[in-house]
Amino acid sequence: MSRRGRVTVGVLVGVFLLFTLLGWGIDAYTDLLWFREVDYTDVFTSVLLTRVLLFLAVGAAMALIVAGNLYLAYRLRPLLRPHSAEQATLERYRMVITPRLGTWITVLGVLIGFFAGLSAQTRWKDWMLFQNAQPFGAKDPEFGVDVGFFVFDYPIYRYLLGVAFTAIVLSVIGALAMHYIYGGVRLQGVGERMTASARAHLTTLVAVFVLLKAVAYYLDKRGLLLEQHVSPGLYGAGYTDVNALLPAKEILMWISIVVAIAIVVFSNAVIRNLVWPGISLALLAISAVAIGGIYPLAVQNFTVQPSLADKEAPYIQRSIDSTRAAFGLESTMIRPYPASNTVAPANLNTNVSAQNVRLLDPQLTSEAFTQSQQVRGFYDFGAKLDVDRYSVNNSTRDYVVGVREINDDALTTQQKNWLNRHTVFTHGYGLVAAPANQVCSGLPFFVSGFLGDQQTNCSATSEQIKVDQPRVYFGEQSTEYAIVGQTDENRKVEFDRPQPNDSNAEERYTYEGEGGVPIGSFFRRLVFAIKNTESNFLLSDAVNDNSRLMYVRDPRSRVEKVAPFLTIDGDPYPAVVDGRIKWILDGYTTSASYPYSQQVNLQQETRDETTNQGTFALARDNVNYMRNSVKATVDAYDGTVKLYEFDDKDPVLKAWNKAFGGDLILPKAETPASLIAHFRYPADLFKVQRNLLAQFHVKTAGEYFSGQDFWQVPNTPDAPQQNIKQPPFYLNVQLPGQDSTRFQLTSAVTPRNRDNLAALISGSYVGNQPRLEVFELPDQTAIPGPVQVHQRMANNATVRSELTLLSNSNQSQVLYGNLISLPVGEGMLYVEPVYVKGSQTNAVPLLQKVLMSYGDGSTYVTLADNLNQGLEALIAQGKASGTTTNPPPGNNNPPPTNPGTGNGPALSGALAAAASDVDTAITEVKAAQQSGDFARYGRALQALDQAMTKFQDAQRAAGQTPSANPSAAPSGSAPAPSNPAPTPSG
């Protein structure tokens, strides 16, 4: 290469390194400034130092091993080489390499070490856990080793073994190439093909490789407890592994040690050739196939398979026990719930839990929040709201809450210039709340978050949930960086809110908090100008000596950055704590190496209808240990991040806290009571536990092996064909057997491959401790599950006709909220809010009706205007059926009186005739449906509607309360067509 060419290449390489190092340096510096802002500098320095040390240590070790073997191969070269065509060809390479041998070896070693170091620095989490390991206090069932060995030590041992294998393989390849180039290994010519020194060098490396294989066999024995081996589909060592594969690994380990010694001895001390070492390696390979492969396969096929259930029973039990321990299921309380009452009790309308059922659906109500509380077009509440509880006027209720934030995508073209996006529209304003079971003309009834005098008929006269600092600089929609702070107190540039008495005017504000990184100096402005490729940091008057730069503003990213070892729940939620808006996030510690525990994929297990619809999807991490160890908060005004210990017994959290100096996590005892009042059972953990309980509620190996009692999570009731799971729901209720009302997360489950209800699973906090409860229905019970209930309710003749009217009115769309299944009065109450969304532009879903049923979902059904009306209608239907409806034991409400005698009340002549007409019409509907004659079926439905109307008129004439489902009195109800109108969505 010419001198000019060398200079050009040097300049290009220099420019590349300059910009690469400059980019790394700026990223590191701005990260350091951010960590200083949130006062977690130890996290930044500890992680950076660990990664640098791993990079240097592993990179240097790999470089030294490979380079050392290359240099040793050169030193062991023969001084005299026989003349041959092969050596003549190699001479040209020797002439290139030898004058700069040190340079070649150094460059090669540095390249190998660099890539090895890059790989090593990504294992900083494993190394920090290894350095700060804590005992679990529980031992694995096979070796009796503390579980901490598998969680903290095993992963790093496996990685280091892989590094050692890589170093030896590269050394063998490099040394062989060097020996060949310098004549130590020859393919042509007379005499020995390999010199004694080359043979000693290469065989020693091969022997070290075989010794590493012995270490691998030792770790493989431990690793069997982490792999999927136990039938049916469970993790851990099964019968074949324990009785065949483990002994095989032990034998192969000792064979490897013997073979390694034989290779060195026979190659260099006894026979001094490669025949016997080659035979030894061949025997090792044959032994690995025969002992480690054929023998376990024979045991599996001829011993285990004929008696699979009996042979695997002890190991199935191990998997059950370990999985329950690893995911916090061992303390789950299972309560039998008969659900035997199919008639609404007379006190249903006064039952506290029934009264507390949430009507506002967080997914469907967001648009109503935005339209009613938006004021400006750029305000937004997100795709999904949150549910929390507050005590107002000495009464604790569920509230649907949302934060009024600025949606950058909703800004107009004029508003989207750099100055507006980053210095004017910097923050949202207020937490808006509405009682979860109160509706005003189809809209929520707002009780907080008002912008001045905007109260309407659908809002309280004053703030019921008061916030001292309503401004939101850190929120889920804060995707842009913001520059705040002014030197001139009279110059306020930040848009704050519309003026109370004039919605067209606006108030301005200047940030007064400590959030953000100060960027008053020229150097920092230059740094951030380069980082963001934005010259306005240096040129704009909006950036001054008092300016502060806010970046990484969404709560989930802030907590992930402060605690990179945590998996953050996908649904952060806001709460008013001590007069400030704080985001509350649940942090999980996880592991993938808990012995015998079932491994799950977090993204797959937590996915349901709400995923990516206001909640974040978790990463595709496979884990077999999970704890909700941390409750994190992010202040919406100044961005302060705090991590509170929640599980004070979690060894993984203790290890991480120790790794960062011991004071990274605030002790559980220091958690403010005002914050604890807003803790709720985390959704993603509940989904994982619920899905596992669908199988692991079975505690005995025999029952688990049969799989007859397994459950599954039902699909979304109104759209089961989409194969998307129904999300759990938060309720402030008292479930059977509970001492008082709790704020709990609840989900229904059905038997596997069936649609009837199997159990309800609830997660709540009692004394700030998590509690899982399962309300299990008897196996013979045919109470319908959510999908069946929705279909039965929506296909009820009267309900269907009303829904058709709702959907046909101005071509409106009927949307269903999440179906709530609630055990009340020894039976099941089902509540499903019905929203109607008009076809007009910017129309919002309005809660128009409440679809409710009690018992089997078909006999007692009502489509009511509100919750109380629906409960009373269900009671009236029960009375009309003539069935005695006594409240369950323990309730102080008196039982209702039965106006009739015998099995039911006596019907008047007109009422009896009307009931008979309804029965006749139902019979005709069934016959028409079976015949497949759609014209006849339509006429039958019309006749049924007329008969029901007459029945209601007869009820009124007899002085009875008309039921919303007149067919409750007759013997049955109309069957549903396969595709009822309307088509539900949402």
Coordinates of N, CA and C in Angstrom, one line a residue, residues 665-772:
I665 N -32.8 -0.1 48.1 CA -34.2 -0.4 48.4 C -34.5 0.1 49.8
L666 N -35.6 0.9 49.9 CA -36.0 1.4 51.2 C -36.7 0.2 51.9
P667 N -36.4 0.0 53.2 CA -37.0 -1.1 53.9 C -38.6 -1.0 53.9
K668 N -39.2 -2.1 54.0 CA -40.6 -2.2 54.0 C -41.3 -1.4 55.1
A669 N -40.6 -1.3 56.3 CA -41.1 -0.6 57.4 C -41.2 0.9 57.2
E670 N -40.4 1.4 56.2 CA -40.4 2.8 55.9 C -41.5 3.2 54.8
T671 N -42.3 2.3 54.4 CA -43.3 2.6 53.4 C -44.4 3.4 54.0
P672 N -44.7 4.6 53.5 CA -45.8 5.5 54.1 C -47.1 4.8 54.1
A673 N -47.9 4.9 55.2 CA -49.2 4.3 55.2 C -50.1 4.9 54.1
S674 N -49.9 6.2 53.8 CA -50.7 6.8 52.7 C -50.5 6.2 51.4
L675 N -49.2 5.6 51.2 CA -48.9 4.9 49.9 C -49.4 3.5 50.0
I676 N -49.3 2.8 51.1 CA -49.8 1.5 51.2 C -51.3 1.4 50.9
A677 N -52.0 2.5 51.3 CA -53.5 2.5 51.0 C -53.8 2.3 49.6
H678 N -52.8 2.6 48.7 CA -53.1 2.5 47.2 C -52.4 1.3 46.6
F679 N -51.7 0.5 47.3 CA -51.1 -0.7 46.7 C -52.3 -1.6 46.3
R680 N -52.0 -2.2 45.1 CA -53.0 -3.2 44.6 C -52.2 -4.4 44.1
Y681 N -52.9 -5.6 44.1 CA -52.3 -6.8 43.6 C -51.9 -6.6 42.2
P682 N -50.6 -6.8 41.8 CA -50.2 -6.5 40.4 C -50.8 -7.4 39.4
A683 N -51.1 -6.8 38.3 CA -51.9 -7.6 37.3 C -51.0 -8.7 36.6
D684 N -49.8 -8.4 36.2 CA -49.0 -9.3 35.5 C -48.6 -10.5 36.3
L685 N -48.3 -10.3 37.6 CA -48.0 -11.4 38.5 C -49.2 -12.2 38.7
F686 N -50.4 -11.6 38.8 CA -51.6 -12.3 39.0 C -51.9 -13.2 37.8
K687 N -51.7 -12.7 36.6 CA -51.9 -13.5 35.4 C -51.0 -14.7 35.4
V688 N -49.8 -14.6 35.7 CA -48.8 -15.7 35.7 C -49.3 -16.7 36.8
Q689 N -49.6 -16.2 38.0 CA -50.1 -17.1 39.0 C -51.4 -17.8 38.7
R690 N -52.3 -17.0 38.1 CA -53.6 -17.6 37.7 C -53.4 -18.7 36.7
N691 N -52.6 -18.5 35.7 CA -52.4 -19.5 34.6 C -51.7 -20.7 35.2
L692 N -50.8 -20.6 36.2 CA -50.2 -21.7 36.8 C -51.1 -22.4 37.7
L693 N -52.0 -21.7 38.4 CA -53.0 -22.3 39.3 C -54.0 -23.2 38.5
A694 N -54.1 -22.8 37.2 CA -55.0 -23.6 36.4 C -54.6 -25.1 36.3
Q695 N -53.3 -25.3 36.5 CA -52.8 -26.7 36.6 C -52.3 -27.0 38.0
F696 N -51.6 -26.1 38.6 CA -50.9 -26.5 39.9 C -51.8 -26.2 41.1
H697 N -53.1 -26.0 40.9 CA -54.0 -26.1 42.1 C -54.1 -27.6 42.5
V698 N -53.8 -28.5 41.5 CA -53.8 -29.9 41.8 C -52.5 -30.2 42.6
K699 N -52.6 -30.8 43.8 CA -51.4 -30.9 44.6 C -50.8 -32.3 44.7
T700 N -51.5 -33.3 44.1 CA -51.0 -34.7 44.1 C -50.6 -35.1 42.7
A701 N -49.6 -36.0 42.7 CA -49.0 -36.4 41.4 C -50.0 -37.2 40.6
G702 N -50.8 -38.0 41.2 CA -51.7 -38.9 40.5 C -52.8 -38.0 39.8
E703 N -53.4 -37.0 40.5 CA -54.4 -36.2 39.9 C -53.8 -35.3 38.8
Y704 N -52.5 -34.9 39.0 CA -51.9 -34.0 38.0 C -51.6 -34.8 36.7
F705 N -51.2 -36.1 36.9 CA -50.9 -36.9 35.7 C -52.1 -37.1 34.9
S706 N -53.3 -37.3 35.5 CA -54.5 -37.6 34.8 C -55.0 -36.3 34.1
G707 N -54.7 -35.1 34.6 CA -55.1 -33.9 34.0 C -56.5 -33.6 33.9
Q708 N -57.4 -34.3 34.6 CA -58.8 -34.2 34.5 C -59.3 -32.9 35.2
D709 N -58.6 -32.4 36.1 CA -59.0 -31.2 36.9 C -58.4 -30.0 36.5
F710 N -57.7 -29.9 35.3 CA -57.0 -28.7 34.9 C -58.1 -27.7 34.4
W711 N -57.7 -26.4 34.6 CA -58.5 -25.3 34.2 C -57.9 -24.5 33.0
Q712 N -58.6 -23.5 32.6 CA -58.0 -22.6 31.6 C -58.7 -21.3 31.8
V713 N -58.0 -20.2 31.3 CA -58.5 -18.9 31.3 C -59.4 -18.7 30.1
P714 N -60.7 -18.3 30.3 CA -61.6 -18.1 29.2 C -61.2 -17.0 28.3
N715 N -61.6 -17.1 27.0 CA -61.4 -16.0 26.1 C -62.3 -14.8 26.4
T716 N -62.1 -13.7 25.8 CA -62.9 -12.5 26.0 C -64.4 -12.9 25.7
P717 N -65.3 -12.7 26.6 CA -66.6 -13.2 26.5 C -67.4 -12.7 25.2
D718 N -67.2 -11.4 24.9 CA -68.0 -10.9 23.7 C -67.3 -11.2 22.4
A719 N -66.1 -11.7 22.4 CA -65.4 -12.0 21.1 C -64.5 -13.2 21.3
P720 N -65.1 -14.4 21.7 CA -64.2 -15.6 21.9 C -63.5 -16.1 20.7
Q721 N -64.0 -15.8 19.5 CA -63.4 -16.3 18.3 C -62.0 -15.6 18.1
Q722 N -61.7 -14.5 18.7 CA -60.4 -13.9 18.5 C -59.3 -14.6 19.3
N723 N -59.7 -15.5 20.2 CA -58.7 -16.3 21.0 C -57.8 -15.4 21.8
I724 N -58.4 -14.4 22.4 CA -57.7 -13.5 23.3 C -58.2 -13.6 24.7
K725 N -57.4 -13.8 25.7 CA -57.8 -14.1 27.0 C -58.6 -12.9 27.7
Q726 N -59.5 -13.3 28.5 CA -60.3 -12.3 29.3 C -59.4 -11.7 30.4
P727 N -59.3 -10.4 30.5 CA -58.4 -9.8 31.5 C -59.1 -9.9 32.9
P728 N -58.3 -10.0 33.9 CA -58.9 -9.9 35.3 C -59.4 -8.5 35.6
F729 N -60.2 -8.4 36.7 CA -60.8 -7.2 37.0 C -60.7 -6.8 38.5
Y730 N -60.4 -5.5 38.7 CA -60.3 -5.1 40.1 C -61.7 -4.7 40.7
L731 N -62.0 -5.2 41.9 CA -63.2 -4.9 42.6 C -63.0 -4.7 44.0
N732 N -63.8 -3.8 44.6 CA -63.7 -3.6 46.1 C -64.9 -4.3 46.7
V733 N -64.8 -5.6 46.9 CA -65.9 -6.4 47.4 C -65.4 -7.4 48.5
Q734 N -66.4 -8.0 49.1 CA -66.2 -9.0 50.1 C -66.6 -10.4 49.5
L735 N -65.7 -11.2 49.2 CA -66.0 -12.5 48.7 C -66.3 -13.5 49.8
P736 N -67.0 -14.6 49.5 CA -67.3 -15.6 50.6 C -66.2 -16.0 51.4
G737 N -66.4 -16.0 52.7 CA -65.3 -16.4 53.7 C -64.4 -15.3 54.1
Q738 N -64.5 -14.2 53.4 CA -63.6 -13.0 53.8 C -64.2 -12.2 54.9
D739 N -63.3 -11.6 55.7 CA -63.8 -10.9 56.9 C -64.4 -9.5 56.6
S740 N -63.9 -8.9 55.5 CA -64.3 -7.6 55.2 C -64.1 -7.3 53.7
T741 N -64.6 -6.1 53.3 CA -64.4 -5.7 51.9 C -62.9 -5.5 51.6
R742 N -62.5 -6.0 50.5 CA -61.1 -5.8 50.0 C -61.1 -5.3 48.6
F743 N -60.0 -4.6 48.3 CA -59.7 -4.2 46.9 C -58.9 -5.4 46.3
Q744 N -59.5 -6.1 45.4 CA -58.9 -7.4 44.9 C -59.0 -7.5 43.4
L745 N -58.1 -8.3 42.9 CA -58.1 -8.6 41.5 C -58.6 -10.0 41.3
T746 N -59.6 -10.1 40.4 CA -60.4 -11.4 40.3 C -60.4 -11.9 38.9
S747 N -60.5 -13.2 38.7 CA -60.6 -13.7 37.4 C -61.4 -15.1 37.5
A748 N -62.2 -15.3 36.5 CA -62.9 -16.6 36.4 C -62.0 -17.6 35.6
V749 N -62.1 -18.9 35.9 CA -61.5 -19.9 35.1 C -62.5 -21.0 34.8
T750 N -62.3 -21.7 33.7 CA -63.2 -22.7 33.3 C -62.4 -24.0 33.2
P751 N -63.1 -25.2 33.2 CA -62.4 -26.5 33.0 C -61.8 -26.5 31.6
R752 N -60.7 -27.2 31.5 CA -60.0 -27.2 30.2 C -60.9 -27.8 29.1
N753 N -60.9 -27.1 28.0 CA -61.7 -27.4 26.8 C -63.2 -27.4 27.1
R754 N -63.7 -26.7 28.1 CA -65.1 -26.6 28.4 C -65.3 -25.1 28.8
D755 N -66.6 -24.7 28.7 CA -67.0 -23.3 28.9 C -67.7 -23.1 30.2
N756 N -68.0 -24.1 31.0 CA -68.7 -23.8 32.3 C -67.7 -23.3 33.3
L757 N -68.2 -22.7 34.4 CA -67.3 -22.1 35.4 C -66.7 -23.2 36.3
A758 N -65.4 -23.1 36.5 CA -64.7 -24.0 37.4 C -64.4 -23.4 38.7
A759 N -63.9 -22.1 38.7 CA -63.5 -21.5 39.9 C -63.3 -20.0 39.7
L760 N -63.2 -19.2 40.8 CA -62.8 -17.8 40.7 C -61.5 -17.7 41.5
I761 N -60.6 -17.0 41.0 CA -59.3 -16.8 41.6 C -59.2 -15.3 42.0
S762 N -58.8 -15.0 43.2 CA -58.7 -13.6 43.7 C -57.3 -13.4 44.3
G763 N -56.8 -12.2 44.0 CA -55.5 -11.7 44.6 C -55.8 -10.4 45.3
S764 N -55.3 -10.4 46.6 CA -55.6 -9.2 47.4 C -54.5 -9.0 48.4
Y765 N -54.5 -7.9 49.2 CA -53.6 -7.7 50.3 C -54.3 -7.7 51.6
V766 N -53.8 -8.4 52.6 CA -54.3 -8.5 53.9 C -53.1 -8.1 54.8
G767 N -53.2 -7.0 55.5 CA -52.1 -6.6 56.4 C -50.8 -6.3 55.5
N768 N -51.0 -5.8 54.3 CA -49.9 -5.5 53.4 C -49.1 -6.8 53.0
Q769 N -49.8 -7.9 53.1 CA -49.2 -9.2 52.6 C -50.1 -9.7 51.5
P770 N -49.5 -10.3 50.5 CA -50.3 -10.8 49.4 C -51.1 -12.1 49.8
R771 N -52.3 -12.2 49.3 CA -53.1 -13.4 49.6 C -53.8 -13.8 48.3
L772 N -53.6 -15.1 47.9 CA -54.3 -15.7 46.8 C -55.4 -16.6 47.3

